[in-house]
Coordinates of C-alpha atoms in Angstrom, one line a residue:
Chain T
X290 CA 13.4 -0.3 -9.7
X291 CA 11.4 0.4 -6.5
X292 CA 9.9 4.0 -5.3
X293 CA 10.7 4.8 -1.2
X294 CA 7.8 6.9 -0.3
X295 CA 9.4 9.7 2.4
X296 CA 6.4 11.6 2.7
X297 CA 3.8 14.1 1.4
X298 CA 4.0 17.5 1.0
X299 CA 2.6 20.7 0.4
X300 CA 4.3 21.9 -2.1
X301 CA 5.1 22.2 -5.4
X302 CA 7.3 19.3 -7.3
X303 CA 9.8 21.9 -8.4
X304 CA 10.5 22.4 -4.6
X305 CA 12.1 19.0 -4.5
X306 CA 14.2 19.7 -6.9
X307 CA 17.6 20.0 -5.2
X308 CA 15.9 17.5 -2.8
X309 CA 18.6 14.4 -1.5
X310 CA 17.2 11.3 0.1
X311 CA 18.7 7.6 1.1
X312 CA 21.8 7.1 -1.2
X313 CA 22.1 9.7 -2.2
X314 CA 19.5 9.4 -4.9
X315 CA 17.3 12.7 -6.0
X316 CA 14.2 13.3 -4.7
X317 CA 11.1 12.7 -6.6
X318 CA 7.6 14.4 -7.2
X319 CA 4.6 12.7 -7.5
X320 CA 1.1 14.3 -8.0
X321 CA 0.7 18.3 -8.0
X322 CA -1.8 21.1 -7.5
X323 CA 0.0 21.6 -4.1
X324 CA -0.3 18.2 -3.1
X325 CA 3.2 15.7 -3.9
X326 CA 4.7 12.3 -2.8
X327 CA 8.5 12.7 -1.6
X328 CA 10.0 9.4 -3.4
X329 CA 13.3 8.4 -5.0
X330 CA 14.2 5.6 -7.0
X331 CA 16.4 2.5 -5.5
X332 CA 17.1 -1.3 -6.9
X333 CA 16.4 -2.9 -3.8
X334 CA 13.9 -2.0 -1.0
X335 CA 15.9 -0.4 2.2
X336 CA 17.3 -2.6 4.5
X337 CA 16.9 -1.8 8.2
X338 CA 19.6 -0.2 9.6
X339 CA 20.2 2.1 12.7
X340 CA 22.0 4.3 9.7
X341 CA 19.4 3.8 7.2
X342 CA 16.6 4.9 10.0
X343 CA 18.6 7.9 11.0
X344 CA 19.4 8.8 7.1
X345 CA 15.7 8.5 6.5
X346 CA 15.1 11.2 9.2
X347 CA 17.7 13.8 8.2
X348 CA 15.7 13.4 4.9
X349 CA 12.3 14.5 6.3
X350 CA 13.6 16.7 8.3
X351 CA 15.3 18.7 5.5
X352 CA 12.3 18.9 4.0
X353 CA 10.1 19.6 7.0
X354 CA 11.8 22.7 7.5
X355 CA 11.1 23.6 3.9
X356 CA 7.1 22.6 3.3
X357 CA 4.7 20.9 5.9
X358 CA 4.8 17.1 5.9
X359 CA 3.2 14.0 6.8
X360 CA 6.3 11.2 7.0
X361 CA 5.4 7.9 5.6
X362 CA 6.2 5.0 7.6
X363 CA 9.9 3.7 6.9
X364 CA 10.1 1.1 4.4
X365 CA 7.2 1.9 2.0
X366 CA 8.5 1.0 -0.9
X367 CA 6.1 0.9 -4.7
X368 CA 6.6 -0.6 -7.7
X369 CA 5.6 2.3 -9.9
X370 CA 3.9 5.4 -9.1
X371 CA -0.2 4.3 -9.2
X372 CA -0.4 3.6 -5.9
X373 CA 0.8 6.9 -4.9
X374 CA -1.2 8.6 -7.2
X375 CA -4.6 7.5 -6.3
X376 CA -3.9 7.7 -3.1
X377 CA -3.3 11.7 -3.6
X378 CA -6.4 11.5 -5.5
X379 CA -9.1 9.2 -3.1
X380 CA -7.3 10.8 0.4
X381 CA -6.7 14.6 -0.7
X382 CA -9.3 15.9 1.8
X383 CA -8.0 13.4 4.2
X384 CA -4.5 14.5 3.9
X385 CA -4.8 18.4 3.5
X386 CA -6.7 18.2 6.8
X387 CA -3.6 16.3 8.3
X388 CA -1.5 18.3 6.9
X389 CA -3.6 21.6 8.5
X390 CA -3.1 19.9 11.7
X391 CA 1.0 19.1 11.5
X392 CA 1.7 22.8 9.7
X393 CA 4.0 24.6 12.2
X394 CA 4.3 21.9 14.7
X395 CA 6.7 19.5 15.4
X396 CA 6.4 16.2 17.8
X397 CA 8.1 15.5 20.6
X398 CA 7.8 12.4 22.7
X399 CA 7.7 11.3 26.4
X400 CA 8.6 7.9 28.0
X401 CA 8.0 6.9 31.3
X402 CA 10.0 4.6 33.0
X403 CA 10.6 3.4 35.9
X404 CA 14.4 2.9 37.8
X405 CA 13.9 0.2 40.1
X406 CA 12.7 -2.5 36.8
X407 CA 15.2 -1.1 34.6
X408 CA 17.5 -2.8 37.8
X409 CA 15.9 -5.4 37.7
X410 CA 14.2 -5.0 40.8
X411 CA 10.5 -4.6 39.6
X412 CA 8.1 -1.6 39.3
X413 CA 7.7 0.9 42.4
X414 CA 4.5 2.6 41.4
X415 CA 1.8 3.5 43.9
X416 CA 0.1 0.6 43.1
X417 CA 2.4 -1.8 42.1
X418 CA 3.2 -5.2 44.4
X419 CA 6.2 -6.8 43.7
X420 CA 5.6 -10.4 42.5
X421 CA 7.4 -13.7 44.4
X422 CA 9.2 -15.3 41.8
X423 CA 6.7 -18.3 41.1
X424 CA 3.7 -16.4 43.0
X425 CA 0.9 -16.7 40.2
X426 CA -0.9 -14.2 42.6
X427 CA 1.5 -11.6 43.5
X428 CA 2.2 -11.7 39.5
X429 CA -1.5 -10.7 38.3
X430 CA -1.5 -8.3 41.7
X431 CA 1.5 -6.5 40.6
X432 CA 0.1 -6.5 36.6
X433 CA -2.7 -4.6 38.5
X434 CA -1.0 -2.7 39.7
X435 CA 1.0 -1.2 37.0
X436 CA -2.0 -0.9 34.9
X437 CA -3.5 1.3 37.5
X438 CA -0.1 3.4 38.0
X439 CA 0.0 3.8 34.3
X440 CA -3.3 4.7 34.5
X441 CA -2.8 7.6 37.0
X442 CA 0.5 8.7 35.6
X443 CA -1.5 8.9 32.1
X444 CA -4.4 10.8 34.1
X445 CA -1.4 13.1 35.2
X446 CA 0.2 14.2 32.2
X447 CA -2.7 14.5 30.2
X448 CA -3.8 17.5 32.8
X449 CA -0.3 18.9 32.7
X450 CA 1.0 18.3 29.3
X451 CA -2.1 18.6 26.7
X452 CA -2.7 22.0 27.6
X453 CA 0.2 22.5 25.6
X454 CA -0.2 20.1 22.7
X455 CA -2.3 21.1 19.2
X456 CA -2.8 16.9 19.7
X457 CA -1.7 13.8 21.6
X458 CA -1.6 10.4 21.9
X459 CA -0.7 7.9 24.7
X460 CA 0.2 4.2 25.2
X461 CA -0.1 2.6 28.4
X462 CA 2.2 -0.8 29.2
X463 CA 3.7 -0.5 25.6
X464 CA 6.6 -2.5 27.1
X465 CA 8.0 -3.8 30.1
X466 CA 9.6 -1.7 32.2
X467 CA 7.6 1.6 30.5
X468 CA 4.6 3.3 32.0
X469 CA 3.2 5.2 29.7
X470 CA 4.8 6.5 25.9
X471 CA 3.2 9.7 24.7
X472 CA 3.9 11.7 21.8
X473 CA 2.6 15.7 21.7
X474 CA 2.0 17.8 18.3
X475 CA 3.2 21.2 19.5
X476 CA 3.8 24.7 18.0
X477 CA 7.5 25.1 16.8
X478 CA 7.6 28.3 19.4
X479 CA 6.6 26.4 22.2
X480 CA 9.0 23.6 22.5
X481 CA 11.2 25.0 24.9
X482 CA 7.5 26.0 27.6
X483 CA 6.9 22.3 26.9
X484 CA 10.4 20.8 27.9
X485 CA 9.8 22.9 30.6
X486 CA 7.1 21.8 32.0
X487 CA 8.5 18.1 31.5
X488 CA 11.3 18.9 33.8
X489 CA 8.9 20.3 36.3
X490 CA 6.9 16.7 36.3
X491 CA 10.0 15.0 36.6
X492 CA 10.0 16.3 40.1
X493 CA 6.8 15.3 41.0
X494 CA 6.8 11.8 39.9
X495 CA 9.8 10.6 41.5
X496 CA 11.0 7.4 40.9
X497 CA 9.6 7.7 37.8
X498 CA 11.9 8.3 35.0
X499 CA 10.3 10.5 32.3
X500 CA 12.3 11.2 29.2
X501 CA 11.7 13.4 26.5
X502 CA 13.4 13.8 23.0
X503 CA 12.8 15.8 19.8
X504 CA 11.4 17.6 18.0
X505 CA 10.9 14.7 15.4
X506 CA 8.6 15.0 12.6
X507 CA 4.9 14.3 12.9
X508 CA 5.0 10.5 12.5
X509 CA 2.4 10.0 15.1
X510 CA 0.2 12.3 13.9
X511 CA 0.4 11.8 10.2
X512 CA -2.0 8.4 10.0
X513 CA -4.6 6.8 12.1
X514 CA -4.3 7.3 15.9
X515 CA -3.2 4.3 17.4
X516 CA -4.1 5.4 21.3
X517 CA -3.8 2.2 23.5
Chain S
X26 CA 16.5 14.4 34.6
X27 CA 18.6 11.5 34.6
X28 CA 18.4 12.0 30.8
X29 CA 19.1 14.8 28.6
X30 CA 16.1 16.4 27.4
X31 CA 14.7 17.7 24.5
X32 CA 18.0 16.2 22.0
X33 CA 17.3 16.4 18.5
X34 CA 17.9 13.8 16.2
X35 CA 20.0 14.8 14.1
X36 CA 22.5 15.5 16.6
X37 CA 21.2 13.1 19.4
X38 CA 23.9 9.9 19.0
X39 CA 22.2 6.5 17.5
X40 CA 23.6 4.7 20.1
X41 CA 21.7 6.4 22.5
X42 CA 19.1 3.9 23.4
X43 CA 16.0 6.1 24.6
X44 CA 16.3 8.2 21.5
X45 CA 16.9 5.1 19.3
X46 CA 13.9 3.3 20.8
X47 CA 11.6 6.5 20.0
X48 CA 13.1 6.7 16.7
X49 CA 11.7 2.9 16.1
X50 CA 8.6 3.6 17.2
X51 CA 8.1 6.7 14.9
X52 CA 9.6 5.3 11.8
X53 CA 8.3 1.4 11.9
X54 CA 4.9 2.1 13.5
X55 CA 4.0 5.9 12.9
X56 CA 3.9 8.0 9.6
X57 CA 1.1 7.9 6.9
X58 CA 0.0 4.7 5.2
X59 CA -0.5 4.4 1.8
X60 CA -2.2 0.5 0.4
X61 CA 0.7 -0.4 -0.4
X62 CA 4.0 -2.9 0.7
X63 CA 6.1 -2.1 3.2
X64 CA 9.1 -4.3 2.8
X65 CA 12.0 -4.3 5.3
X66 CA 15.1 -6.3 5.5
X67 CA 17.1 -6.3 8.5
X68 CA 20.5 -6.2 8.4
X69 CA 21.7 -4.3 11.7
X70 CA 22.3 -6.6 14.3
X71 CA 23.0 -4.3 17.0
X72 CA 19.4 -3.0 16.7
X73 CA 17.9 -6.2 16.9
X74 CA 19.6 -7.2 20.3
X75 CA 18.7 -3.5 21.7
X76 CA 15.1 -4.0 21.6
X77 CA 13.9 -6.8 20.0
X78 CA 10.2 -7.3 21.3
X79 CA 10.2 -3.4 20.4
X80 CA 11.3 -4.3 16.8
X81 CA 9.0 -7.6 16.4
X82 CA 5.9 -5.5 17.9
X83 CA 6.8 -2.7 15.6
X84 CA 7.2 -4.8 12.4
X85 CA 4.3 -6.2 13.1
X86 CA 2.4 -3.5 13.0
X87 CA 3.9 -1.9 9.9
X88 CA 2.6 -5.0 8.0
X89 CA 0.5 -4.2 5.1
X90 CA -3.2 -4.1 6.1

């Protein structure tokens, strides 16, 4: 038998106790004094699945709406509870301060793409050269030159977009084709100002392609920052 | 916007690959910690071919430290 970690919350274990996660199997309390794991039993660690993903994200975000959360990372899985519970013991300030931070806010996220490479026909930034196929040159000009239009378009909604965010966090070049990925920790009441504003860049950075979904939980804001 | 904005999961559809692509990067390389395993099997096939430097780079990071 294996535990799947889901989270921890602020709350007491009998809280959980209607609580429903992968498989159907009952949620789980580990630890107290206002501090629990979410967890439920399984035979076999999860397998990775668009469904199991998607299952796992209902199941925070049940609870979410019912006590503030820090998500675990999918597929944390435990033989028995120790882990767990010294980790509630040697991270408790740790935690409760993340857990300050996430109360009342939900993350949403923003990718920046551009249309021409999702073509196929290479980036269009400012800055960016397109390569000749072969051309060692033209192919470190134009890697310049997307790292300085991610640069820039990272310069730009960091001044438009933070002013709105309890937190953020931004990666640069995370893949090809993408700019920039952010993700914002913002009040629950000021979702809608912040889409807003999102749809008001969009505007401005044509023929950039900036998406934005949520709200999610606070997965990027519940463990170390992982800026790039 | 050429894309919907501001979905929410729950009701966004999984196929949907901007949503499923931020959904990876939340649950495989986001979220608390603990020492610990993180074991994952994959079984999906579909969400392999959709992004598979995503899900390698993502994996990756999820190992245990």
């Amino acid at each position: 038998v294996t535990l799947l970690l889901y989270g921890i919350a602020q709350c007491d274990p009998e809280a959980l106790s209607d609580g429903v996660g992968l498989d159907s199997r009952p949620l789980a309390a580990i630890g107290g004094q206002g501090l629990v794991a979410l967890v439920s039993e399984h035979e076999q660690p999860p397998v990775l699945s668009q469904d199991a993903l998607w299952s796992y994200e209902q199941v925070l975000e049940e609870q979410m709406s019912r006590h503030p959360l820090l998500p675990a990372r999918f597929g944390s899985v435990f033989e028995g509870p120790e882990p767990i519970e010294s980790a509630l013991r040697g991270r408790r300030e740790e935690i409760e301060a993340r857990l300050v931070l996430v109360t009342g806010a939900v993350e949403l996220a923003v990718r920046a793409r551009s249309r021409q490479t999702e073509t196929g026909q290479g980036d269009t930034g400012q800055n960016s050269v397109p390569a000749e196929r072969g051309s060692g040159r033209a192919y470190l000009l134009e890697r310049v030159g997307r790292s300085q239009d991610a640069g820039e378009l990272t310069a730009k909604l960091k001044s438009r977009l933070d002013p709105l965010a309890r937190a953020s966090r931004y990666l640069t070049l995370p893949r090809p084709g993408t700019l920039v990925t952010a993700a914002y920790l913002v009040d629950r009441d000021g979702v809608d100002e912040f889409a807003g504003r999102v749809g008001a860049l969009q505007g401005q950075l044509d023929p950039m392609d900036l998406t934005c979904t949520g709200p999610w939980p606070p997965y990027s804001f519940a463990g170390e920052a992982q800026d790039g | 916007m050429s894309k919907e904005l501001l979905r929410s999961p729950s009701r966004a559809t999984a196929a949907h690959q901007v949503t499923l692509v931020d959904l990876l990067d939340r649950l495989l390389a986001g979220g608390i910690v603990i020492q610990g395993d993180i074991t994952l099997a994959a079984a999906d096939i579909d969400l392999v071919k959709l992004d598979l430097r995503l899900l390698v780079a993502s994996i990756d990071t999820a190992a245990p430290r």
